Short mmCIF file of C-alpha atoms in Angstrom, two decimals:
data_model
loop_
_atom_site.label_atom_id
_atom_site.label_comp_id
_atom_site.label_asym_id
_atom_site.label_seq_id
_atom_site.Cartn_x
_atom_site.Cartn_y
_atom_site.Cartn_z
CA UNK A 1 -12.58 19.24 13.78
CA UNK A 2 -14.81 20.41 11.00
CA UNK A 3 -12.13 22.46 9.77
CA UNK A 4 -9.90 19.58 9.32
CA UNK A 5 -12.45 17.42 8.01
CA UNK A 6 -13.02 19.69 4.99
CA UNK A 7 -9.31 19.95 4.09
CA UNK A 8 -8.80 16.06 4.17
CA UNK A 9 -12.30 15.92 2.02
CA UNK A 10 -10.85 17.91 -0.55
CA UNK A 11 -7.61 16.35 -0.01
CA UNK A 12 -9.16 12.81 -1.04
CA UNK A 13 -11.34 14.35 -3.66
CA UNK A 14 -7.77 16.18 -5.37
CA UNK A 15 -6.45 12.54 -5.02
CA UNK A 16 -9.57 10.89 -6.71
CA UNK A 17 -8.79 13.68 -9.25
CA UNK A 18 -5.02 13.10 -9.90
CA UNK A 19 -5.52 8.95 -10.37
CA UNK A 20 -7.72 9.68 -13.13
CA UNK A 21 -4.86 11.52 -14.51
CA UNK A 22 -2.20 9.29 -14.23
CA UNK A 23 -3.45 7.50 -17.20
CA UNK A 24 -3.41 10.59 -19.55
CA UNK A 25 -0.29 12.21 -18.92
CA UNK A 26 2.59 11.27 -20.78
CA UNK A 27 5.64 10.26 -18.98
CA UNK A 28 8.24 13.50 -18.40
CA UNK A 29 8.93 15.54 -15.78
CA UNK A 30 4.94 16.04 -15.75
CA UNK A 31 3.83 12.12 -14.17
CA UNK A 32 7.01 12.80 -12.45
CA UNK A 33 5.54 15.93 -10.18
CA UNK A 34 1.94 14.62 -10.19
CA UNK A 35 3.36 11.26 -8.61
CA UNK A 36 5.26 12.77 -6.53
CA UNK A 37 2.25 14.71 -5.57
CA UNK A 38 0.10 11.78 -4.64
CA UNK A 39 2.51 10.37 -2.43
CA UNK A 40 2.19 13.27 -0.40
CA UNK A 41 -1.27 14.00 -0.57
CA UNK A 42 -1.72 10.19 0.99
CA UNK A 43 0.34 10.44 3.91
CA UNK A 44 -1.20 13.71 4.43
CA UNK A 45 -4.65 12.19 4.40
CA UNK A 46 -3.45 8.97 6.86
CA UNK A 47 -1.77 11.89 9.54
CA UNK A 48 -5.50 13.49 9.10
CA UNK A 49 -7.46 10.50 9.78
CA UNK A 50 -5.06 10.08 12.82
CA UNK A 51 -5.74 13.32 14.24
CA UNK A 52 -9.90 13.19 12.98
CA UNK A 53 -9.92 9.62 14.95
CA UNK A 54 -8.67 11.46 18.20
CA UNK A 55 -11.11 14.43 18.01
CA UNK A 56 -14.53 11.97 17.19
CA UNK A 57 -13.43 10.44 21.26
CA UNK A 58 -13.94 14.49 22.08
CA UNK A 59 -17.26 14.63 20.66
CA UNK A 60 -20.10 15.06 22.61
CA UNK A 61 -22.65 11.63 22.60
CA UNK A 62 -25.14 13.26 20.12
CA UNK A 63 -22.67 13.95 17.93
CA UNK A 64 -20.28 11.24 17.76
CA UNK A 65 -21.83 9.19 15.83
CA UNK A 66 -22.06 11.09 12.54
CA UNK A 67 -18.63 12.50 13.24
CA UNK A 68 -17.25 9.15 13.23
CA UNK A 69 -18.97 7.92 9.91
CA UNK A 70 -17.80 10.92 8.18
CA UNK A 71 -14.05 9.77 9.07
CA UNK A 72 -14.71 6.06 8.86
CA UNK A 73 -15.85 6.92 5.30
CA UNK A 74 -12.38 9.29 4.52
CA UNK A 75 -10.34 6.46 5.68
CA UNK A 76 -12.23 3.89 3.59
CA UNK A 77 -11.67 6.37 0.26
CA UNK A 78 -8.03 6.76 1.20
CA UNK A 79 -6.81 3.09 1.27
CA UNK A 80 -8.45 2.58 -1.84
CA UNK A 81 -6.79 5.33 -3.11
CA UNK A 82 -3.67 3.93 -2.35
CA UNK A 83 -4.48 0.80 -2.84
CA UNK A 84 -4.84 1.58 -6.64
CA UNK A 85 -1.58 3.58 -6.57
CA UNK A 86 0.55 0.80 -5.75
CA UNK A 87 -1.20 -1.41 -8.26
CA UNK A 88 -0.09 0.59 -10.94
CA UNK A 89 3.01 1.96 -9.43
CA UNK A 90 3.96 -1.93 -9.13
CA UNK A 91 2.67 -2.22 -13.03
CA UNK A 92 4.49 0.35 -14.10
CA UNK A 93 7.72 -0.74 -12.86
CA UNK A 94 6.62 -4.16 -14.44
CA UNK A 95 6.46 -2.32 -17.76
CA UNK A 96 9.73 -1.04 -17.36
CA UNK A 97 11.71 -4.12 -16.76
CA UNK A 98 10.55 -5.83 -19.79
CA UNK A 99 11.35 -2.65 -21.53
CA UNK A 100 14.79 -2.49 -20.60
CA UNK A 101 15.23 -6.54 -21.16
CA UNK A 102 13.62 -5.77 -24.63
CA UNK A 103 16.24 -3.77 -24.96
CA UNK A 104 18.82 -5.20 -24.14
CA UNK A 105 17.88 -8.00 -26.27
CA UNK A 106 17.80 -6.15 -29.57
CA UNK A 107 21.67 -4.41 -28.44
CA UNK A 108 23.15 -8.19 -27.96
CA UNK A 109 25.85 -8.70 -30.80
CA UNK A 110 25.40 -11.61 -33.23
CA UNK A 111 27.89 -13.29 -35.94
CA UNK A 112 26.92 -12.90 -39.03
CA UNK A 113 29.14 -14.92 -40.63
CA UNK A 114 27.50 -18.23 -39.07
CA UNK A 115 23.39 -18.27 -40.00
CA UNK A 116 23.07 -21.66 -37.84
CA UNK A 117 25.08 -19.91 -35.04
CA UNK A 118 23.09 -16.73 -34.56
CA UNK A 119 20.09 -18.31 -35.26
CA UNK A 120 20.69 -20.58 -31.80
CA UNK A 121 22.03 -17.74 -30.05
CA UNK A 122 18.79 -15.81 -30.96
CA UNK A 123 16.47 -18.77 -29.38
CA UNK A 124 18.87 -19.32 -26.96
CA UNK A 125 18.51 -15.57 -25.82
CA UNK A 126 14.98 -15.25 -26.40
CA UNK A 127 14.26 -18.19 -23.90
CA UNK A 128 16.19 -16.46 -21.70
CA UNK A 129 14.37 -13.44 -21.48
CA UNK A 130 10.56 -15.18 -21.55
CA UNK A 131 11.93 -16.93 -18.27
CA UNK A 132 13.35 -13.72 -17.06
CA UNK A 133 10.48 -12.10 -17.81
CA UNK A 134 8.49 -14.81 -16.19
CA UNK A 135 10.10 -15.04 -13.11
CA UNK A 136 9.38 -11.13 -12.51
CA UNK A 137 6.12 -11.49 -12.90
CA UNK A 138 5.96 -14.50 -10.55
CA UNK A 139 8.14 -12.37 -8.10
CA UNK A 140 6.16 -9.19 -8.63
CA UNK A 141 3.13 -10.47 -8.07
CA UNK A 142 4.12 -12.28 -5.00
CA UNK A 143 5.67 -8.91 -3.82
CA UNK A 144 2.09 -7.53 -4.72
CA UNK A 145 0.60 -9.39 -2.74
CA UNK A 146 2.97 -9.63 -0.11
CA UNK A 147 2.40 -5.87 0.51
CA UNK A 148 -1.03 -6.27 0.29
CA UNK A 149 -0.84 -8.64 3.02
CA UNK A 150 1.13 -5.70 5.02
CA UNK A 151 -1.49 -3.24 4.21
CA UNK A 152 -4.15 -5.84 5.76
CA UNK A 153 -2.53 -6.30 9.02
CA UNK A 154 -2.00 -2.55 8.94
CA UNK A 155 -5.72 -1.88 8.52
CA UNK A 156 -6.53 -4.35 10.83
CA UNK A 157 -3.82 -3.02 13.58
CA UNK A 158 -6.02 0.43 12.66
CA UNK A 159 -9.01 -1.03 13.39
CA UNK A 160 -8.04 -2.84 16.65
CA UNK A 161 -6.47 0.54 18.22
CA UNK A 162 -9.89 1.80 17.42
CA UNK A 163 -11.96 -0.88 19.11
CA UNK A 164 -10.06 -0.54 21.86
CA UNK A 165 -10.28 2.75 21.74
CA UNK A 166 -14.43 2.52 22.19
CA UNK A 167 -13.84 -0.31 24.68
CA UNK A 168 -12.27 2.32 26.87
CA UNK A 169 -14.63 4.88 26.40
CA UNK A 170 -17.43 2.46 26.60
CA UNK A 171 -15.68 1.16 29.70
CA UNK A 172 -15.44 4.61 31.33
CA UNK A 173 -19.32 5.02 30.99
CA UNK A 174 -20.39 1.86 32.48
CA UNK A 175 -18.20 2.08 35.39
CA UNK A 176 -16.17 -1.00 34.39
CA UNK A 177 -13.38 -2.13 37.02
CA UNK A 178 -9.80 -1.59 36.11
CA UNK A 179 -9.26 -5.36 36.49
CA UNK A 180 -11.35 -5.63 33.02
CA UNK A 181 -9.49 -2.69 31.69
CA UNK A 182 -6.14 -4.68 32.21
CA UNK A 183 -7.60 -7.50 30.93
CA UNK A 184 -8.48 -5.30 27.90
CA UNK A 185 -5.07 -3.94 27.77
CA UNK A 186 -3.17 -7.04 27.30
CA UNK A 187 -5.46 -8.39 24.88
CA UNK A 188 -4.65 -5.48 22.90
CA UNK A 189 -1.11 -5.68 23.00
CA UNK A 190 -1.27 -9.33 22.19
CA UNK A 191 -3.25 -8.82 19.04
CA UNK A 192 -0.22 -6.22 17.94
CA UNK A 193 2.42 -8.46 18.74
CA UNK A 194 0.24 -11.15 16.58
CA UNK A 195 0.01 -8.53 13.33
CA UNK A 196 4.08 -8.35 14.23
CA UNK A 197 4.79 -11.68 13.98
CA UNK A 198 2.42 -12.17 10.64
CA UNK A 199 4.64 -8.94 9.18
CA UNK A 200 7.80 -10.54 9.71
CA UNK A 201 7.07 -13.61 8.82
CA UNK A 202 5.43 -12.18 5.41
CA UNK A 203 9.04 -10.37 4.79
CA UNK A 204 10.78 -13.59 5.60
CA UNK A 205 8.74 -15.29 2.47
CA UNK A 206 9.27 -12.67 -0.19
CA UNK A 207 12.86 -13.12 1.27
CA UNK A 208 13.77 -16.27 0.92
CA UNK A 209 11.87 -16.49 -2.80
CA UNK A 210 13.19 -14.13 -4.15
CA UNK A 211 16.67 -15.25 -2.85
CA UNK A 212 16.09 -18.90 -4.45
CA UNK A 213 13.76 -17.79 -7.67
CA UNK A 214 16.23 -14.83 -9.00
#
């Protein structure tokens, strides 16, 4: 366990590293790999906390404890981690929307030989895009939060596998009947299919507005 605890600490501490980056390097086949490389380095880190969660039930009493604050604190650096890489991920695909509209404003044809004319056309086209451009932001940022909503019930489907987890375990020690342990078990699979239902019915919002607002 120690082993893997080290690589996933310098895992997360590579990561901490890299987002600092992101900022500095200029965009190229450079924030190309290093993105690329973050991505990885994430999932990597979730697939360790996975594993680190099973091996702190295989502790020994006096040592469980410290194990599991030592992962608890891994997983709490690693959502924020990617917390903040989908925040600008989700920016920078912002920024490159209105780029391309601005763009595709300044290529639109105009007559010249009718001043009035173009001049409507121009307003006319620039309204266009400041609504376009508003109703992506509107849509991004209820996408934004609609995956932060995901990430939530994520977490929190995380954090009930683990309480059940020490339910178990704590179960086990006091010599609790396997009628409780049932009773347990279904509570736990009702909380999942609750985070379920809340996922699909979070998908069925950012649906249906962006069906009706685009």
């Amino acid at each position: 366990m120690e082993n893997l605890l080290q690589q996933t600490n310098r895992l997360v501490f590579q990561l901490q590293n890299d987002m600092s980056s992101l900022g500095r390097t200029p965009a190229g086949e450079a924030l190309s790999n290093l993105e690329m490389s973050i991505q990885q380095n994430v999932q990597e880190v979730y697939k360790n906390c996975s594993r680190l969660e099973e091996y702190v039930f295989k502790e020994p009493p006096q040592r469980k404890q410290a194990s599991k604050l030592k992962v608890d604190q891994i997983i709490y650096d690693i959502r924020h981690i990617d917390s903040s890489y989908k925040g600008y991920i989700h920016k920078k695909r912002q920024q490159e929307a209105e780029e391309r509209r601005r763009e595709e404003l300044m290529s639109m044809p105009f007559r010249t030989n009718a001043e009035n004319d173009t001049k409507i056309s121009m307003d006319y086209a620039l309204q266009h895009h400041d609504a376009l451009q508003g109703a992506d932001r509107n849509i991004g940022q209820m996408r934004h939060t609609g995956m932060s909503a995901l990430e939530q019930m994520k977490n929190q489907r995380m954090s009930l596998k683990g309480v059940r987890r020490r339910m178990m375990d704590i179960g086990n020690t006091l010599g609790l009947s396997n009628t409780v342990m049932r009773m347990i078990d279904k509570r736990g699979t009702q909380d999942k299919w609750i985070v379920y239902g809340g996922i699909i019915l979070t998908l069925l919002i950012m649906f249906l507005t962006i069906k009706y607002l685009t």
